[in-house]
Coordinates of C-alpha atoms and ligand atoms in Angstrom, one line a residue:
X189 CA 6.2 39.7 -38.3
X190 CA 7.3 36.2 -39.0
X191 CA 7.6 33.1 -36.3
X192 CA 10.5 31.7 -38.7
X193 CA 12.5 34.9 -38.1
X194 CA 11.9 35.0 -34.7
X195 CA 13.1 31.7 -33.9
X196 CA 16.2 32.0 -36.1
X197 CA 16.8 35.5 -34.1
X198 CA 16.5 33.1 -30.5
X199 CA 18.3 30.3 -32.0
X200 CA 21.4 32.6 -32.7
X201 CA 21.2 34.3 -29.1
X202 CA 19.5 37.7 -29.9
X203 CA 17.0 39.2 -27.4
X204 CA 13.3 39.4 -29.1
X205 CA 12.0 42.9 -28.6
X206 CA 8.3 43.5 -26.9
X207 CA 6.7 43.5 -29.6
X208 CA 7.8 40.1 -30.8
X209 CA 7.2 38.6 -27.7
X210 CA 3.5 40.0 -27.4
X211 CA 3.0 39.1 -30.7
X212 CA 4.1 35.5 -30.1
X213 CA 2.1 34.9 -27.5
X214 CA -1.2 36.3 -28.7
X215 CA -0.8 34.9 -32.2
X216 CA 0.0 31.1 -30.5
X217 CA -2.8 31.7 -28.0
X218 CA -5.4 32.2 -30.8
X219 CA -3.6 29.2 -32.5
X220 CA -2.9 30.9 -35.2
X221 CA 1.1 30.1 -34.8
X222 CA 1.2 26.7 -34.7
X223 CA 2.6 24.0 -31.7
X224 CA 5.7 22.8 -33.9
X225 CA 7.0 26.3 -34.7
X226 CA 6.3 27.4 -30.9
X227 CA 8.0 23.9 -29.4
X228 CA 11.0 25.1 -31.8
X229 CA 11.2 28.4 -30.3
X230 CA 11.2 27.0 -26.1
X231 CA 13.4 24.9 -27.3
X232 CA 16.1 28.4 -28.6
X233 CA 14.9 30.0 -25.1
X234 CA 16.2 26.8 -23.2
X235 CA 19.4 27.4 -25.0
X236 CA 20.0 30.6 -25.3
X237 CA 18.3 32.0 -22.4
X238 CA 16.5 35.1 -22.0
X239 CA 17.3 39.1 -20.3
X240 CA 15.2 40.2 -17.4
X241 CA 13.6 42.4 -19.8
X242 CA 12.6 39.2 -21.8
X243 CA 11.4 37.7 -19.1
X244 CA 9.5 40.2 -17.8
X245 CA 7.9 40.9 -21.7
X246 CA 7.0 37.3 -21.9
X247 CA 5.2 37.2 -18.1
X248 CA 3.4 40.2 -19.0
X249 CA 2.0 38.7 -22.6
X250 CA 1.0 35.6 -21.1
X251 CA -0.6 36.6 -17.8
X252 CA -2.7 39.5 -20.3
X253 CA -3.6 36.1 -22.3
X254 CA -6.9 35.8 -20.8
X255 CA -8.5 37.2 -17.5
X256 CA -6.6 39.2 -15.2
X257 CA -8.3 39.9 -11.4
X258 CA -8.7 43.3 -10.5
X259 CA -8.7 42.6 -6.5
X260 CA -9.2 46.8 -6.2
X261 CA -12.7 46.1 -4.7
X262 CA -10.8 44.7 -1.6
X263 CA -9.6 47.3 0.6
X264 CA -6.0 46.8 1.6
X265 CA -3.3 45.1 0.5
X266 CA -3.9 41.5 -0.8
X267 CA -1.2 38.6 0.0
X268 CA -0.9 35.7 -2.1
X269 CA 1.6 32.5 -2.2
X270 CA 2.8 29.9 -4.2
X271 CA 4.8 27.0 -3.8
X272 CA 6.7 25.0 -6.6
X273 CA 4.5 22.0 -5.3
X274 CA 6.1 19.0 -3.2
X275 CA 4.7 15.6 -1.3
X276 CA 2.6 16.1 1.3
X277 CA 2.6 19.8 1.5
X278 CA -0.3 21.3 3.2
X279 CA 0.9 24.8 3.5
X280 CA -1.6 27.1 2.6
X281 CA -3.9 25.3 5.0
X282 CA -1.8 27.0 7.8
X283 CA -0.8 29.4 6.5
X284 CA -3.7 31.7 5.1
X285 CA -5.7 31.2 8.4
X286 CA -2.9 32.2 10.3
X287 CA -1.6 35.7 8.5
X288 CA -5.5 36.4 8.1
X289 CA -5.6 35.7 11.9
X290 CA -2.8 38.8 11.9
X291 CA -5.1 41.0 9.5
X292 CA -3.4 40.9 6.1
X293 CA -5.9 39.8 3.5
X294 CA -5.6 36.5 1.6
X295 CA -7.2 36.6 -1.6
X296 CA -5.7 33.5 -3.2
X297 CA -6.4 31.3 -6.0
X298 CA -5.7 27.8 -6.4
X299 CA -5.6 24.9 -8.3
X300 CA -6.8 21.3 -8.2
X301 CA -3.4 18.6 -7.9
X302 CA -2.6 16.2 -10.6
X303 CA 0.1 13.9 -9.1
X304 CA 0.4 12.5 -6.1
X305 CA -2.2 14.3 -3.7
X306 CA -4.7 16.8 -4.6
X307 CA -4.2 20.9 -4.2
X308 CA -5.5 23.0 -1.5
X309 CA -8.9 22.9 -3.1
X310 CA -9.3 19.0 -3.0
X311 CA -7.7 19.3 0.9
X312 CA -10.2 22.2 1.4
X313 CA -12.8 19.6 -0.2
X314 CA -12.9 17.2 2.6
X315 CA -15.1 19.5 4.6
X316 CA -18.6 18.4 3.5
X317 CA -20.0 21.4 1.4
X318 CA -16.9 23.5 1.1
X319 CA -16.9 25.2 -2.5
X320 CA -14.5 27.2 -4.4
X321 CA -16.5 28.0 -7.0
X322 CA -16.6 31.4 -6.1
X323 CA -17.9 34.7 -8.2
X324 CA -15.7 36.9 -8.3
X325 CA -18.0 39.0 -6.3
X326 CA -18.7 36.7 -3.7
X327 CA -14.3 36.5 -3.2
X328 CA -14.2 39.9 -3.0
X329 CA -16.7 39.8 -0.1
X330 CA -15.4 37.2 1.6
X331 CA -12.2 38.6 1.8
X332 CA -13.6 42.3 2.9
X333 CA -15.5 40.5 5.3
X334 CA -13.5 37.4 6.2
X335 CA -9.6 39.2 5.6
X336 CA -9.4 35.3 3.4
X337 CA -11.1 33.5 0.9
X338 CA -9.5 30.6 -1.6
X339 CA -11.3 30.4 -4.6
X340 CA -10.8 28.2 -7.7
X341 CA -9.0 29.1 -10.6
X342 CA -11.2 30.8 -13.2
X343 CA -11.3 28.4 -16.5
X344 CA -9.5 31.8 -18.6
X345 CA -6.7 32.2 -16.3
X346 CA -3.6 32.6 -18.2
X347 CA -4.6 30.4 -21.6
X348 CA -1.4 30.8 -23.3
X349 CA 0.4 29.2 -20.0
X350 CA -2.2 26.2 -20.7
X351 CA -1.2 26.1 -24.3
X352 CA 2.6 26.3 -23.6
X353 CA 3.0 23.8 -20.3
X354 CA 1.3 21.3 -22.2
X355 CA 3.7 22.1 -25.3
X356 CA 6.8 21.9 -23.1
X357 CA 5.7 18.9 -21.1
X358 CA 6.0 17.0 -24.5
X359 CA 8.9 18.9 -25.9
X360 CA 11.6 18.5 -23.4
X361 CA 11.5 22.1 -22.9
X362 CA 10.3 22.6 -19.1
X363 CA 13.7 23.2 -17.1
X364 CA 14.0 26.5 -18.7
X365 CA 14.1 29.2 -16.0
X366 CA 12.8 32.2 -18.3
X367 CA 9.8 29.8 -19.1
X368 CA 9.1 28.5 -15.8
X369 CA 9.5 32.1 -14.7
X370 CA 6.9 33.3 -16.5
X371 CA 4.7 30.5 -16.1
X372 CA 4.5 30.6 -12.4
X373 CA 4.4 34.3 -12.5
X374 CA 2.3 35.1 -15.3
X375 CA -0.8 33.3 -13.0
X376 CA 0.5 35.1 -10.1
X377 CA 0.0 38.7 -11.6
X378 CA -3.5 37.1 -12.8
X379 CA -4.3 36.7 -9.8
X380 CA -3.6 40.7 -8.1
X381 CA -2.4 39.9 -5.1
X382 CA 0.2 43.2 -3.7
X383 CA 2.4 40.7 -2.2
X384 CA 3.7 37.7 -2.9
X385 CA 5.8 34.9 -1.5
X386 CA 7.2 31.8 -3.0
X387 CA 8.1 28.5 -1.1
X388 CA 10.3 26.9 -3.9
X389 CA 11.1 23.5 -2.9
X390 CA 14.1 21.6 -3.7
X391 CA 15.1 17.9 -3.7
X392 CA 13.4 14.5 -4.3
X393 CA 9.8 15.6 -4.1
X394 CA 10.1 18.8 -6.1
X395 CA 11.0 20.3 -9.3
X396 CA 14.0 21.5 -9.0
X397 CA 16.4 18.7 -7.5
X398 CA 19.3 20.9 -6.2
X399 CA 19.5 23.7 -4.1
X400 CA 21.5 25.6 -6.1
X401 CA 19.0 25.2 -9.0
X402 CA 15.9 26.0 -6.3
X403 CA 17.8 29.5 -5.3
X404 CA 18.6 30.5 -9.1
X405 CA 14.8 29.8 -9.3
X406 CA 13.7 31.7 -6.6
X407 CA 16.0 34.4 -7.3
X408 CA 14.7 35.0 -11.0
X409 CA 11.1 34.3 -9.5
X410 CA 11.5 37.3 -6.8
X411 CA 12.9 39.8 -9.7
X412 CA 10.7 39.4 -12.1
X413 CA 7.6 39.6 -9.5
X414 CA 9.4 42.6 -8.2
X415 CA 9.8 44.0 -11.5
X416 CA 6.1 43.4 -12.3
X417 CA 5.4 46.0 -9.2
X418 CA 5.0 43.5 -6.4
X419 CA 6.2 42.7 -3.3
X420 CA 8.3 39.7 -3.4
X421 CA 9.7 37.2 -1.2
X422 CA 11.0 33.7 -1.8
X423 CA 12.0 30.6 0.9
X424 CA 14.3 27.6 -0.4
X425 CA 13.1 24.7 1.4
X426 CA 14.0 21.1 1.2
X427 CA 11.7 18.5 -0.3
X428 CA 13.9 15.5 0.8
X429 CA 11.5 14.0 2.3
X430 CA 8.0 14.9 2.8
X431 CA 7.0 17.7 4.2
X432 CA 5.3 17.0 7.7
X433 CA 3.7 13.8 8.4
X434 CA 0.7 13.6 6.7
X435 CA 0.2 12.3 2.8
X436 CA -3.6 12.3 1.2
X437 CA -6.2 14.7 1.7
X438 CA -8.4 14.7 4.9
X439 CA -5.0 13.3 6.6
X440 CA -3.3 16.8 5.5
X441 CA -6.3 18.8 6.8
X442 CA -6.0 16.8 10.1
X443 CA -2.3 17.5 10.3
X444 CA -2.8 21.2 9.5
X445 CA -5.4 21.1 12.4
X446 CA -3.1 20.1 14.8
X447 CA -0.6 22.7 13.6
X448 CA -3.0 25.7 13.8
X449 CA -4.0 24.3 17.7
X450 CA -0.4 24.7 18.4
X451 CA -0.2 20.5 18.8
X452 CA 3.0 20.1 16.5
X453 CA 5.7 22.4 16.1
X454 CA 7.8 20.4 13.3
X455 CA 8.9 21.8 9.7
X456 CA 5.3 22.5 9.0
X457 CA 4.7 25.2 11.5
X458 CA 8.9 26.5 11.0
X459 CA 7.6 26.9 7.2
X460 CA 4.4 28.2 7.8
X461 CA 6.3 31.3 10.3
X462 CA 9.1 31.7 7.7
X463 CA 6.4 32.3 4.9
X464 CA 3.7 33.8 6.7
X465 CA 6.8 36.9 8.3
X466 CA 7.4 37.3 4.8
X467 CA 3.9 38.5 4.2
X468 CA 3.8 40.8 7.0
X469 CA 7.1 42.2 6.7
X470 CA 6.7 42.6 3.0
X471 CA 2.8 44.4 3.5
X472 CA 4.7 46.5 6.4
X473 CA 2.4 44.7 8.9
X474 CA 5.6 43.9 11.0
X475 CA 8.7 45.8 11.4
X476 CA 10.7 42.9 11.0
X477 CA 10.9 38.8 11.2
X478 CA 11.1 38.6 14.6
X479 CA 8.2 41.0 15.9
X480 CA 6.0 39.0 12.8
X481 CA 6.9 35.7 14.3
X482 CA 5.3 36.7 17.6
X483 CA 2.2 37.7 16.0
X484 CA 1.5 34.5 14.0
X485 CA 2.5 32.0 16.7
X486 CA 0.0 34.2 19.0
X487 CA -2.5 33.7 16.6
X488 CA -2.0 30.5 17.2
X489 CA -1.6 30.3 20.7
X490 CA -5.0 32.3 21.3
X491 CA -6.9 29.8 19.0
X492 CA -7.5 33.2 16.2
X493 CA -5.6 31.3 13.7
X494 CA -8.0 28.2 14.2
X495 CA -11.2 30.4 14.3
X496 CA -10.2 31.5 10.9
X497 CA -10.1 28.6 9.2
X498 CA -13.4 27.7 10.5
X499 CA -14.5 31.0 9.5
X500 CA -13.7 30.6 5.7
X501 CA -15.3 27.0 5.6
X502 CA -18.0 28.0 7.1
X503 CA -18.3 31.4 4.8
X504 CA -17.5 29.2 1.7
X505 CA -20.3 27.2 2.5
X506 CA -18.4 23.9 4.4
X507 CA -19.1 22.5 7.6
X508 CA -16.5 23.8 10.1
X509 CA -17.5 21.2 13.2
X510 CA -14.7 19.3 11.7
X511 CA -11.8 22.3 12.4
X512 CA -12.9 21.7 16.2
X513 CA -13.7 18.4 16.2
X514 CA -11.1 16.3 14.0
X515 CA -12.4 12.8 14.3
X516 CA -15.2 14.3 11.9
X517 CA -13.3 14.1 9.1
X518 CA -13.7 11.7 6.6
X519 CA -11.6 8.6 7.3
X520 CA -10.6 5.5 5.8
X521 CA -12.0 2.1 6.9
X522 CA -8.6 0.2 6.5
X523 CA -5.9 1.6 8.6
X524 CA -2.4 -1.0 8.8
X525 CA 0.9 -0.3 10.0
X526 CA 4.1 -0.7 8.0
X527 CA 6.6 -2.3 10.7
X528 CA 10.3 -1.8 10.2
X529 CA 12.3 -5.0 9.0
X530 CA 15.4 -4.0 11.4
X531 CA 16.7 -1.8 13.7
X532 CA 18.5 1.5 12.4
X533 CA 18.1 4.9 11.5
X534 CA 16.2 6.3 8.7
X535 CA 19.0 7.8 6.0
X536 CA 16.4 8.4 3.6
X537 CA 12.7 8.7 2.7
X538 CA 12.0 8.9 -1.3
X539 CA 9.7 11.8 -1.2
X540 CA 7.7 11.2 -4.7
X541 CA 7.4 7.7 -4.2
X542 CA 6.0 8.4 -0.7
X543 CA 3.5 10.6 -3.1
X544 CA 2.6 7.7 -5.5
X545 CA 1.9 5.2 -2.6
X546 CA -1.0 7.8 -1.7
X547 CA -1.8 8.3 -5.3
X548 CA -2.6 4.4 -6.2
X549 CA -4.4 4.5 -2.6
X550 CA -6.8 7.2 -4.6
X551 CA -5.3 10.3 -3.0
X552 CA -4.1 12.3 -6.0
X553 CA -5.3 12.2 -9.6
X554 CA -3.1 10.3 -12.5
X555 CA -5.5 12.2 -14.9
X556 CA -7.6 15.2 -14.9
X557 CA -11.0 13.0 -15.1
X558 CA -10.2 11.0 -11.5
X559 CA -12.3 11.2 -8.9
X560 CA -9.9 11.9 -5.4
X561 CA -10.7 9.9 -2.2
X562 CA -10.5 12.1 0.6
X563 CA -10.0 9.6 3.2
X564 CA -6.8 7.5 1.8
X565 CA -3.0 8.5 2.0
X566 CA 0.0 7.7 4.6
X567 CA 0.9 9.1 7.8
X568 CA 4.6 8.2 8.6
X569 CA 5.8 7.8 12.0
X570 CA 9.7 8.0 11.5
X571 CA 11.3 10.5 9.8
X572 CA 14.7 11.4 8.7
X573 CA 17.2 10.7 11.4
X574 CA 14.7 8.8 13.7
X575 CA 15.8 6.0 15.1
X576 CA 13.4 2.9 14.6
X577 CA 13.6 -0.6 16.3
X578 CA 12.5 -3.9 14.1
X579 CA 9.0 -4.5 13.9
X580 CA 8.5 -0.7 15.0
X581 CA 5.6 1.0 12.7
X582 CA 7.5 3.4 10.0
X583 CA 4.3 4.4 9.0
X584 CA 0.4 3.9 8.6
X585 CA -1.5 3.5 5.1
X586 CA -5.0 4.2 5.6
X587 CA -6.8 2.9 2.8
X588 CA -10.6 2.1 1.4
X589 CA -9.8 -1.9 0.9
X590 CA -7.8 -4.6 2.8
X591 CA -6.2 -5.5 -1.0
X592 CA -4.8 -2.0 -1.8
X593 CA -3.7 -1.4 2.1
X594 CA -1.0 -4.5 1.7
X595 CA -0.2 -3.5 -1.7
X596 CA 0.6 0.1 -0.2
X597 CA 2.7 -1.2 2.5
X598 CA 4.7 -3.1 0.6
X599 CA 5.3 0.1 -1.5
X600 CA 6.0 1.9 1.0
X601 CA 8.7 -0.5 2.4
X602 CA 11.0 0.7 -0.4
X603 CA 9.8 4.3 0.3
X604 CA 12.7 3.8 3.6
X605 CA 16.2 3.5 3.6
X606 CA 17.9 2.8 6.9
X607 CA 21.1 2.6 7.8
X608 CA 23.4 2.3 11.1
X609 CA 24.5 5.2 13.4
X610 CA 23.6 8.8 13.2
X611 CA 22.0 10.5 10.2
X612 CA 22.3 14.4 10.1
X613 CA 19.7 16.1 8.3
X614 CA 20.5 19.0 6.2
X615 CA 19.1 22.5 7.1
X616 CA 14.9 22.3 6.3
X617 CA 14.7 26.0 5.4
X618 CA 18.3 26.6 3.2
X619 CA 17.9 30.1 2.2
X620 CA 14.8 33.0 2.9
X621 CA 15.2 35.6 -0.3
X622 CA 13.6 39.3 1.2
X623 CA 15.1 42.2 -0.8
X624 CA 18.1 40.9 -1.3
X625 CA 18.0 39.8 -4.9
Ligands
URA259 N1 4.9 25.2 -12.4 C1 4.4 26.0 -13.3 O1 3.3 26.5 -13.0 N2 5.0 26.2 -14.4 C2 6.2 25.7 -14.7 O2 6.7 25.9 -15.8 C3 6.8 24.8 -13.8 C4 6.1 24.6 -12.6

């Protein structure tokens, strides 16, 4: 087999068989095929597309690149979610304590963040002694014993996806949906979970800008998962602006706090219940969405959902006084307000430069080698449609020096637009994908 002919055969709109594919991917993970003929060919896929039998070739190839979890020494099924990544979204902090709370395991893997804030781990990080360097052995147990457990993701997960987003990140070639597809689910299906459901964001903050984009996503997400053997749900939410309060580490973990003690009931917890019924109805834990509601927001309401999460910091080593006892948590020494220059209502709030105000603070990583600070970030106070007198705070910057606080507040001035009158938001959750797709 040839590379040259293969890319010729993509370039002219013919489907590469199984064999081509697999061979593609092992042959470029062992770098024997080289990055220029391998940029060529993403670039014929984001033309010419791929088949659903493509797709699914090319997610299998890559997530067999490396090491693949065999989560068989964890009795039950195994739930397991992603999200397309957005500004300020603390999801999985809620919502793996809470389905755990309900008794569907969470055996999830995740990354650390490059961007504007860190990933679950660094959130999960700003409890003093919490590790996700788990063995494989020691997840397994945690999850038998705990029903959750978030462990890091092993250094051989999915190579080839390494190779290849690096690749496309140069090449132009990363809006292709049959290559984000299989990047997103390749690591997935590493990671055997039974079920699994997506929270594909759209808008300002997120990949995918449209909706309409975020739901062609989602829907080629949810096929190819559920042709991979999976259960496989998807929710299209909107990354306008970002999502809950809270921007920077610690500040998320105290905002997901407050959520699991049933203090805030915004478009966090709505998310976390629209994700979190998908699980159970998809492991058959619920009969349907309304029954599985009522069982995560009484794990909330009887403080299980809380208990959990102190339960897998404390098993993963962390110091859980913090989940009971906020104030714990490590905070900044700076903390200034940002006060409104008029009256009005907030028409818009520029998610990913919300993100990159945190970022500079030292929330999120511009480089792999950058060490997070786990106290910085934003909390905003208005949010879209809010109405906000002048001099009224829009938001607070916490931050570790007086010098970087004002330069974040002036930032974050631009973050706001404001106008007169009434602003109507669009729909937070646009579209939940069960087995409709
Ligand atoms: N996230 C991924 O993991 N891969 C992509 O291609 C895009 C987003």
């Amino acid at each position: 087999m040839r590379m040259t002919d293969l890319i010729a055969k993509k370039r002219d709109g013919q489907a590469l068989t199984t064999d081509e594919i697999r061979y593609m991917i092992t042959d470029y993970t062992a770098g024997i095929i080289p990055d220029y003929q391998m940029s060529s060919m993403c670039m014929a896929i984001l033309l010419r597309g791929m088949n659903d039998r493509e797709v699914l070739d090319l997610t299998l190839a890559m997530q067999h690149s490396g090491d693949v979890l065999d989560l068989s020494p964890i009795q039950g099924i195994k739930a397991d979610k992603h999200s397309t990544g957005g500004v300020g979204d603390k999801t999985s902090l809620v919502l793996c304590p809470m389905v755990a709370a309900c008794g569907l395991k969470i055996a999830k893997m995740s990354g650390r963040g490059l961007g504007h804030t860190g990933g679950t781990i660094d959130k999960l990080e700003s409890f003093p002694g919490f590790s996700t360097a788990l063995t494989e052995e020691q997840f397994f147990e945690n999850v038998n014993r705990h029903g959750i457990a978030i462990m890091g993701q092993t250094a051989n997960l999915v190579p080839a996806d390494k190779k290849l987003y690096a690749l496309r990140d140069v090449t132009g070639t990363v809006p292709s949906i049959p290559l984000i597809v299989s990047s997103i689910m390749s690591k997935k299906l590493a990671s055997g979970a039974d079920v699994i459901v997506l929270d594909v964001k759209c808008g300002d903050g997120s990949f995918m800008k449209t909706a309409e984009d975020a739901e062609e996503l989602a829907r080629n997400l949810t096929r190819i998962g559920r042709l991979a053997g999976k259960k496989c749900a998807a929710i299209i939410t909107d990354m306008d602006q970002p999502l809950g309060y809270a921007v920077g580490n610690a500040l998320e973990v105290r905002e997901a706090i407050a959520v699991l003690k049933g203090e805030e009931e915004g478009d966090l917890l709505r998310l976390c219940l629209a994700l979190g019924s998908c699980m159970l109805t998809e492991a058959g834990y619920a009969s349907d969405h309304d029954a599985a509601e009522r069982m995560l927001l009484d794990a909330v309401k009887s403080g299980r959902a809380l208990d959990k999460l102190a339960e897998m910091v404390t098993a993963q080593g962390g110091d859980a006084s913090a989940v009971y006892r906020p104030e714990l948590l490590p905070a900044a020494p700076v903390i200034c307000e940002v006060p409104s220059p008029r009256a009005g209502t907030v028409s818009r709030i520029h998610a990913e430069a919300v993100g990159l105000v945190s970022m500079k603070l030292g929330g999120g990583r511009a480089t792999k080698e950058d060490v997070i600070d786990p106290r910085v970030g934003v909390v905003l106070h208005k949010k879209l449609g809010d109405a906000v007198a002048e001099g009224e705070s829009l938001a607070s910057i916490h931050a570790a020096d007086e010098k970087s606080a004002a330069e974040a507040a002036r930032q974050l001035l631009d973050c706001y637009e404001l106008c007169d009158g009434e602003v109507v938001r669009p729909p937070f959750i646009r579209k939940i994908l069960r087995g409709d797709v």
